mmCIF file of C-alpha atoms in Angstrom:
data_model
loop_
_atom_site.group_PDB
_atom_site.id
_atom_site.type_symbol
_atom_site.label_atom_id
_atom_site.label_comp_id
_atom_site.label_asym_id
_atom_site.label_seq_id
_atom_site.Cartn_x
_atom_site.Cartn_y
_atom_site.Cartn_z
ATOM 1 C CA MET A 37 34.430 164.126 81.666
ATOM 2 C CA ASN A 38 35.062 164.275 77.906
ATOM 3 C CA GLN A 39 38.039 166.292 76.806
ATOM 4 C CA PRO A 40 38.115 168.540 73.703
ATOM 5 C CA ALA A 41 39.556 166.993 70.556
ATOM 6 C CA GLY A 42 43.316 167.341 70.545
ATOM 7 C CA PHE A 43 43.894 167.061 74.275
ATOM 8 C CA GLU A 44 43.447 163.314 74.514
ATOM 9 C CA GLY A 45 43.765 161.182 71.433
ATOM 10 C CA GLY A 46 43.661 163.957 68.832
ATOM 11 C CA ARG A 47 46.372 165.598 66.771
ATOM 12 C CA LEU A 48 48.221 167.698 69.305
ATOM 13 C CA LEU A 49 50.835 170.424 68.849
ATOM 14 C CA VAL A 50 53.195 171.219 71.742
ATOM 15 C CA VAL A 51 54.780 174.694 71.475
ATOM 16 C CA ALA A 52 57.912 176.111 73.141
ATOM 17 C CA PHE A 53 60.126 179.110 72.391
ATOM 18 C CA GLU A 54 63.545 180.172 73.592
ATOM 19 C CA GLY A 55 63.942 183.556 75.260
ATOM 20 C CA TRP A 56 61.399 185.492 77.292
ATOM 21 C CA ASN A 57 59.148 182.467 77.715
ATOM 22 C CA ASP A 58 61.813 179.952 78.732
ATOM 23 C CA ALA A 59 63.275 180.524 82.225
ATOM 24 C CA GLY A 60 65.709 177.778 83.119
ATOM 25 C CA GLU A 61 65.339 176.455 79.536
ATOM 26 C CA ALA A 62 62.469 174.415 80.941
ATOM 27 C CA ALA A 63 59.956 174.814 78.104
ATOM 28 C CA THR A 64 62.406 174.110 75.297
ATOM 29 C CA GLY A 65 63.953 171.326 77.372
ATOM 30 C CA ALA A 66 60.575 169.564 77.545
ATOM 31 C CA ALA A 67 59.909 170.152 73.836
ATOM 32 C CA LYS A 68 63.333 168.846 72.766
ATOM 33 C CA LEU A 69 62.827 165.697 74.834
ATOM 34 C CA LEU A 70 59.541 165.040 73.011
ATOM 35 C CA VAL A 71 61.196 165.597 69.627
ATOM 36 C CA GLU A 72 63.974 163.166 70.507
ATOM 37 C CA ARG A 73 61.722 160.503 72.020
ATOM 38 C CA LEU A 74 59.307 160.598 69.072
ATOM 39 C CA GLY A 75 61.943 160.904 66.357
ATOM 40 C CA LEU A 76 60.167 163.916 64.870
ATOM 41 C CA ILE A 77 61.410 165.605 61.701
ATOM 42 C CA GLU A 78 60.856 169.091 60.321
ATOM 43 C CA VAL A 79 57.592 169.374 58.374
ATOM 44 C CA SER A 80 57.296 173.170 58.180
ATOM 45 C CA ALA A 81 59.560 176.132 58.975
ATOM 46 C CA VAL A 82 59.527 179.926 58.732
ATOM 47 C CA ASP A 83 61.998 181.950 56.696
ATOM 48 C CA PRO A 84 64.291 183.438 59.383
ATOM 49 C CA GLU A 85 65.082 186.457 57.185
ATOM 50 C CA LEU A 86 61.523 187.689 57.692
ATOM 51 C CA TYR A 87 61.328 187.555 61.468
ATOM 52 C CA PHE A 88 64.722 187.591 63.162
ATOM 53 C CA ASP A 89 67.297 190.244 63.984
ATOM 54 C CA TYR A 90 70.632 188.446 63.826
ATOM 55 C CA GLN A 91 72.303 191.003 66.076
ATOM 56 C CA PHE A 92 69.780 190.070 68.768
ATOM 57 C CA THR A 93 69.510 186.314 68.092
ATOM 58 C CA ARG A 94 72.768 185.445 66.402
ATOM 59 C CA PRO A 95 73.409 182.448 64.164
ATOM 60 C CA THR A 96 75.790 179.864 65.580
ATOM 61 C CA ILE A 97 78.461 177.711 64.004
ATOM 62 C CA SER A 98 79.145 174.110 64.908
ATOM 63 C CA VAL A 99 81.021 171.060 63.649
ATOM 64 C CA GLY A 100 78.890 168.110 62.582
ATOM 65 C CA ASP A 101 79.653 164.417 62.902
ATOM 66 C CA ASP A 102 81.167 164.567 59.415
ATOM 67 C CA GLY A 103 83.664 167.212 60.540
ATOM 68 C CA VAL A 104 82.095 169.989 58.466
ATOM 69 C CA ARG A 105 81.510 173.383 60.083
ATOM 70 C CA ARG A 106 77.986 174.696 59.446
ATOM 71 C CA LEU A 107 76.048 177.827 60.279
ATOM 72 C CA GLU A 108 72.776 177.326 62.114
ATOM 73 C CA TRP A 109 70.267 180.161 61.824
ATOM 74 C CA PRO A 110 67.668 181.074 64.427
ATOM 75 C CA GLY A 111 64.158 180.164 63.377
ATOM 76 C CA ALA A 112 61.047 178.204 64.234
ATOM 77 C CA ALA A 113 59.853 174.891 62.855
ATOM 78 C CA ILE A 114 57.028 172.423 63.293
ATOM 79 C CA MET A 115 58.336 168.915 63.833
ATOM 80 C CA GLY A 116 56.134 165.958 62.962
ATOM 81 C CA PRO A 117 56.162 162.170 62.599
ATOM 82 C CA GLY A 118 58.388 160.599 59.979
ATOM 83 C CA GLY A 119 61.709 159.930 61.683
ATOM 84 C CA GLU A 120 63.000 157.055 63.762
ATOM 85 C CA ALA A 121 61.509 156.981 67.250
ATOM 86 C CA SER A 122 63.390 155.993 70.399
ATOM 87 C CA ASP A 123 63.634 152.413 71.614
ATOM 88 C CA ASP A 124 60.504 150.976 73.204
ATOM 89 C CA ASP A 125 61.660 151.805 76.740
ATOM 90 C CA ASP A 126 62.101 155.498 75.839
ATOM 91 C CA ARG A 127 59.161 155.927 73.489
ATOM 92 C CA VAL A 128 56.286 158.311 74.174
ATOM 93 C CA THR A 129 53.080 156.292 74.319
ATOM 94 C CA GLY A 130 49.398 156.931 74.932
ATOM 95 C CA PRO A 131 46.455 158.376 73.029
ATOM 96 C CA GLY A 132 47.576 160.496 70.103
ATOM 97 C CA ALA A 133 51.311 159.856 70.547
ATOM 98 C CA GLU A 134 51.679 158.765 66.921
ATOM 99 C CA ASN A 135 50.276 162.110 65.724
ATOM 100 C CA LEU A 136 52.054 164.428 68.159
ATOM 101 C CA HIS A 137 53.722 167.499 66.651
ATOM 102 C CA VAL A 138 56.127 169.956 68.298
ATOM 103 C CA LEU A 139 56.718 173.605 67.395
ATOM 104 C CA ILE A 140 60.044 174.831 68.692
ATOM 105 C CA GLY A 141 62.053 177.935 67.941
ATOM 106 C CA ALA A 142 63.471 181.271 69.017
ATOM 107 C CA GLU A 143 61.228 184.204 69.830
ATOM 108 C CA PRO A 144 61.143 186.457 66.739
ATOM 109 C CA ALA A 145 62.305 190.066 66.760
ATOM 110 C CA ARG A 146 59.681 191.498 64.379
ATOM 111 C CA SER A 147 56.451 190.872 62.458
ATOM 112 C CA TRP A 148 54.888 188.831 65.261
ATOM 113 C CA LYS A 149 51.427 188.858 63.675
ATOM 114 C CA GLY A 150 52.732 187.472 60.401
ATOM 115 C CA PHE A 151 54.949 184.973 62.218
ATOM 116 C CA ALA A 152 52.039 183.623 64.282
ATOM 117 C CA ALA A 153 49.690 183.544 61.285
ATOM 118 C CA GLU A 154 52.194 181.569 59.196
ATOM 119 C CA LEU A 155 52.715 178.976 61.928
ATOM 120 C CA ILE A 156 49.004 178.578 62.681
ATOM 121 C CA ASP A 157 48.317 178.150 58.957
ATOM 122 C CA ALA A 158 50.905 175.342 58.980
ATOM 123 C CA ALA A 159 49.232 173.823 62.022
ATOM 124 C CA LEU A 160 45.836 173.916 60.300
ATOM 125 C CA ALA A 161 47.393 172.283 57.215
ATOM 126 C CA ALA A 162 48.665 169.495 59.507
ATOM 127 C CA ASP A 163 45.106 169.047 60.885
ATOM 128 C CA ILE A 164 46.156 170.010 64.410
ATOM 129 C CA GLU A 165 43.189 169.792 66.793
ATOM 130 C CA GLY A 166 44.654 171.232 69.984
ATOM 131 C CA ILE A 167 47.703 173.201 71.103
ATOM 132 C CA VAL A 168 49.617 173.006 74.398
ATOM 133 C CA LEU A 169 51.869 176.034 74.943
ATOM 134 C CA LEU A 170 54.808 175.537 77.306
ATOM 135 C CA GLY A 171 56.389 178.392 79.216
ATOM 136 C CA ALA A 172 58.577 178.909 82.245
ATOM 137 C CA MET A 173 58.783 182.005 84.437
ATOM 138 C CA LEU A 174 61.068 183.176 87.208
ATOM 139 C CA ALA A 175 59.201 183.093 90.491
ATOM 140 C CA ASP A 176 59.508 183.193 94.272
ATOM 141 C CA ALA A 177 59.618 179.396 94.308
ATOM 142 C CA PRO A 178 61.840 177.330 96.646
ATOM 143 C CA HIS A 179 63.940 174.795 94.786
ATOM 144 C CA THR A 180 63.383 172.271 97.585
ATOM 145 C CA ARG A 181 59.665 171.920 96.894
ATOM 146 C CA PRO A 182 57.803 170.584 93.837
ATOM 147 C CA LEU A 183 57.834 173.292 91.186
ATOM 148 C CA ALA A 184 54.324 174.502 90.463
ATOM 149 C CA VAL A 185 52.839 174.536 86.952
ATOM 150 C CA PHE A 186 50.000 176.976 86.297
ATOM 151 C CA ALA A 187 47.537 175.812 83.619
ATOM 152 C CA SER A 188 45.135 178.232 81.943
ATOM 153 C CA SER A 189 43.075 178.684 78.809
ATOM 154 C CA GLU A 190 41.086 181.419 77.121
ATOM 155 C CA ASN A 191 38.786 178.766 75.674
ATOM 156 C CA PRO A 192 35.700 178.175 77.870
ATOM 157 C CA GLU A 193 35.227 174.607 76.615
ATOM 158 C CA VAL A 194 38.825 173.761 77.460
ATOM 159 C CA ARG A 195 38.496 175.297 80.911
ATOM 160 C CA SER A 196 35.381 173.259 81.606
ATOM 161 C CA ALA A 197 36.772 169.999 80.244
ATOM 162 C CA LEU A 198 40.252 170.193 81.738
ATOM 163 C CA GLY A 199 39.391 172.004 84.956
ATOM 164 C CA VAL A 200 41.876 174.816 84.329
ATOM 165 C CA GLU A 201 41.541 178.526 85.004
ATOM 166 C CA ARG A 202 41.333 181.646 82.921
ATOM 167 C CA SER A 203 44.384 183.783 83.603
ATOM 168 C CA SER A 204 43.815 187.195 85.193
ATOM 169 C CA TYR A 205 47.303 188.386 84.195
ATOM 170 C CA GLU A 206 47.551 191.809 82.535
ATOM 171 C CA GLY A 207 50.848 193.167 81.266
ATOM 172 C CA PRO A 208 53.622 192.518 78.754
ATOM 173 C CA VAL A 209 53.464 189.192 76.905
ATOM 174 C CA GLY A 210 55.722 187.076 74.756
ATOM 175 C CA ILE A 211 55.212 185.180 71.522
ATOM 176 C CA LEU A 212 53.300 182.358 73.236
ATOM 177 C CA SER A 213 50.354 184.657 73.928
ATOM 178 C CA VAL A 214 50.343 185.816 70.311
ATOM 179 C CA ILE A 215 50.409 182.218 69.053
ATOM 180 C CA ALA A 216 47.578 181.303 71.442
ATOM 181 C CA ASP A 217 45.451 184.234 70.305
ATOM 182 C CA GLN A 218 46.006 183.412 66.630
ATOM 183 C CA ALA A 219 45.229 179.725 67.236
ATOM 184 C CA GLU A 220 41.958 180.426 69.018
ATOM 185 C CA ARG A 221 40.914 182.794 66.224
ATOM 186 C CA GLY A 222 41.695 179.987 63.764
ATOM 187 C CA GLY A 223 39.506 177.542 65.651
ATOM 188 C CA ILE A 224 42.255 175.550 67.406
ATOM 189 C CA PRO A 225 41.695 175.277 71.184
ATOM 190 C CA THR A 226 44.714 175.996 73.381
ATOM 191 C CA VAL A 227 45.937 175.474 76.914
ATOM 192 C CA SER A 228 48.997 177.203 78.413
ATOM 193 C CA LEU A 229 51.296 175.600 80.970
ATOM 194 C CA TRP A 230 53.753 177.751 82.931
ATOM 195 C CA ALA A 231 56.383 176.273 85.230
ATOM 196 C CA SER A 232 57.718 178.340 88.138
ATOM 197 C CA VAL A 233 61.538 178.443 88.207
ATOM 198 C CA PRO A 234 63.355 179.705 91.328
ATOM 199 C CA HIS A 235 64.649 183.137 90.360
ATOM 200 C CA TYR A 236 67.809 182.788 92.464
ATOM 201 C CA VAL A 237 69.129 180.054 90.151
ATOM 202 C CA HIS A 238 67.945 181.493 86.836
ATOM 203 C CA ASN A 239 71.339 181.271 85.131
ATOM 204 C CA ALA A 240 71.330 177.466 84.908
ATOM 205 C CA PRO A 241 68.994 175.059 83.100
ATOM 206 C CA SER A 242 66.411 173.565 85.450
ATOM 207 C CA PRO A 243 65.710 169.858 84.841
ATOM 208 C CA LYS A 244 63.291 169.917 87.781
ATOM 209 C CA ALA A 245 61.132 172.454 85.919
ATOM 210 C CA VAL A 246 61.308 170.298 82.766
ATOM 211 C CA LEU A 247 59.969 167.394 84.833
ATOM 212 C CA ALA A 248 57.153 169.538 86.176
ATOM 213 C CA LEU A 249 56.050 170.562 82.689
ATOM 214 C CA LEU A 250 56.194 167.014 81.344
ATOM 215 C CA GLY A 251 54.120 165.803 84.289
ATOM 216 C CA LYS A 252 51.443 168.396 83.549
ATOM 217 C CA VAL A 253 51.434 167.500 79.851
ATOM 218 C CA GLU A 254 50.848 163.867 80.821
ATOM 219 C CA GLU A 255 48.049 164.856 83.184
ATOM 220 C CA LEU A 256 46.161 166.829 80.535
ATOM 221 C CA THR A 257 46.751 164.607 77.505
ATOM 222 C CA GLY A 258 46.956 161.032 78.812
ATOM 223 C CA LEU A 259 50.391 160.582 77.235
ATOM 224 C CA SER A 260 53.169 158.649 78.951
ATOM 225 C CA ILE A 261 56.557 160.358 78.549
ATOM 226 C CA PRO A 262 59.695 158.458 79.659
ATOM 227 C CA ARG A 263 61.982 160.731 81.672
ATOM 228 C CA GLY A 264 65.353 159.165 80.862
ATOM 229 C CA SER A 265 68.024 160.745 83.066
ATOM 230 C CA LEU A 266 65.889 163.785 83.943
ATOM 231 C CA GLU A 267 64.995 162.621 87.451
ATOM 232 C CA VAL A 268 68.660 161.996 88.283
ATOM 233 C CA ASP A 269 69.578 165.348 86.726
ATOM 234 C CA ALA A 270 66.874 167.096 88.780
ATOM 235 C CA LYS A 271 68.200 165.626 92.028
ATOM 236 C CA ALA A 272 71.740 166.678 91.096
ATOM 237 C CA TRP A 273 70.463 170.198 90.276
ATOM 238 C CA GLU A 274 68.725 170.444 93.650
ATOM 239 C CA ALA A 275 71.820 169.178 95.456
ATOM 240 C CA GLY A 276 73.928 171.758 93.640
ATOM 241 C CA VAL A 277 71.660 174.588 94.776
ATOM 242 C CA ASP A 278 71.726 173.176 98.321
ATOM 243 C CA ALA A 279 75.527 173.359 98.233
ATOM 244 C CA LEU A 280 75.429 176.990 97.099
ATOM 245 C CA ALA A 281 72.997 177.895 99.870
ATOM 246 C CA ALA A 282 75.139 176.140 102.481
ATOM 247 C CA ASP A 283 77.911 178.636 101.760
ATOM 248 C CA ASP A 284 75.630 181.698 101.734
ATOM 249 C CA ASP A 285 73.723 182.475 104.932
ATOM 250 C CA GLU A 286 71.633 185.193 103.294
ATOM 251 C CA MET A 287 70.561 182.868 100.466
ATOM 252 C CA ALA A 288 69.807 180.069 102.919
ATOM 253 C CA GLY A 289 67.627 182.362 105.020
ATOM 254 C CA TYR A 290 65.762 183.576 101.977
ATOM 255 C CA ILE A 291 65.095 180.004 100.828
ATOM 256 C CA THR A 292 63.737 179.170 104.289
ATOM 257 C CA GLN A 293 61.293 182.082 103.992
ATOM 258 C CA LEU A 294 60.151 180.820 100.593
ATOM 259 C CA GLU A 295 59.695 177.316 101.989
ATOM 260 C CA GLN A 296 57.553 178.590 104.849
ATOM 261 C CA ALA A 297 55.396 180.647 102.480
ATOM 262 C CA ARG A 298 54.957 177.703 100.123
ATOM 263 C CA ASP A 299 54.122 175.285 102.947
ATOM 264 C CA ALA A 300 51.504 177.692 104.292
ATOM 265 C CA VAL A 301 49.795 177.844 100.892
ATOM 266 C CA ASP A 302 49.988 174.065 100.430
ATOM 267 C CA ALA A 303 48.746 173.236 103.936
ATOM 268 C CA PRO A 304 45.389 171.392 104.027
ATOM 269 C CA GLU A 305 43.927 174.051 106.293
ATOM 270 C CA ALA A 306 44.905 176.896 103.972
ATOM 271 C CA SER A 307 41.783 178.720 102.828
ATOM 272 C CA GLY A 308 40.955 179.323 99.201
ATOM 273 C CA GLU A 309 41.079 183.052 99.927
ATOM 274 C CA ALA A 310 44.620 182.783 101.297
ATOM 275 C CA ILE A 311 45.754 180.887 98.210
ATOM 276 C CA ALA A 312 44.093 183.442 95.921
ATOM 277 C CA GLN A 313 45.763 186.317 97.780
ATOM 278 C CA GLU A 314 49.161 184.689 97.440
ATOM 279 C CA PHE A 315 48.691 184.216 93.709
ATOM 280 C CA GLU A 316 47.392 187.767 93.214
ATOM 281 C CA ARG A 317 50.433 189.116 95.070
ATOM 282 C CA TYR A 318 52.644 187.128 92.735
ATOM 283 C CA LEU A 319 50.893 188.445 89.626
ATOM 284 C CA ARG A 320 51.134 192.048 90.848
ATOM 285 C CA ARG A 321 54.853 191.695 91.331
ATOM 286 C CA ARG A 322 55.246 190.244 87.851
ATOM 287 C CA GLY A 323 53.329 193.143 86.381
ATOM 288 C CA GLU A 324 55.850 195.580 87.807
ATOM 289 C CA GLU A 325 58.802 193.927 86.067
ATOM 290 C CA PRO A 326 58.380 192.046 82.752
ATOM 291 C CA GLY A 327 59.006 188.388 83.451
ATOM 292 C CA GLY A 328 59.179 189.129 87.174
ATOM 293 C CA ARG A 329 62.915 189.846 86.984
ATOM 294 C CA ALA A 330 65.251 192.328 85.397
ATOM 295 C CA ASP A 331 66.223 189.874 82.624
ATOM 296 C CA GLY A 332 62.648 189.963 81.368
ATOM 297 C CA ARG A 333 62.165 186.208 81.139
ATOM 298 C CA GLY A 334 58.678 184.863 81.301
ATOM 299 C CA ASP A 335 55.460 185.934 79.727
ATOM 300 C CA GLY A 336 53.042 185.757 82.622
ATOM 301 C CA PRO A 337 50.596 182.922 83.030
ATOM 302 C CA ARG A 338 48.152 182.937 80.185
#
């Protein structure tokens, strides 16, 4: 089956934002790995004064390798080819790897329409042919099982070519949905990937969710993305959660319930109706609380 331009061999833009869309720092973790592996450099950036509230997303100060302390302002930038890529063993390869771009940033506090329009204009100027939006949401997912990634698209050609669904989610959204809407209006096809992060360990970064997202990106684009230490980190993360559960009977019992529910859905004899009901139940719960949890992380599968 032929894939739309941009999703295998075309000029692809991978998008991730900190904040509501980034439970367990999974989306930005995947994006940062791509930037590092490809040696991408900034090719376009927004003016943070226009879009960010510094009392909400504060600038940070750090000391560089030269010993100089510098302020770093929140923002968003498109990173493109032009820097020094990783060694051969760590280099991203496959169709379109040499033209891969990454948009990474913090979710803006205001002027979302203008923010999205500016970034999509920059993507069009870079001849981007397809956009993959990465998100991560808190979910009733057991950490002991493979973390699911939900793929969806509003573009009928993309759905047909990639075999992904159209999301039925209704409710509050984050900047990823605004970017996707603006991109489709501008003629750039999009696909959204959302990793499920166990809500009971939401305070820590989740390398296992990063792995899940990277695996789905590979599946849809044909790219090969070296994992580095991620697989070891994911095993250590899982072992750390196991240790916490071993000291908390209530948590351990809850995880067992999640495992049983997940295994029932994944069982070969599980009917399509049963799987659909489980997913609808999940979406209803997410609609009651933005992001599915009180901290509001997540945007809902799109």
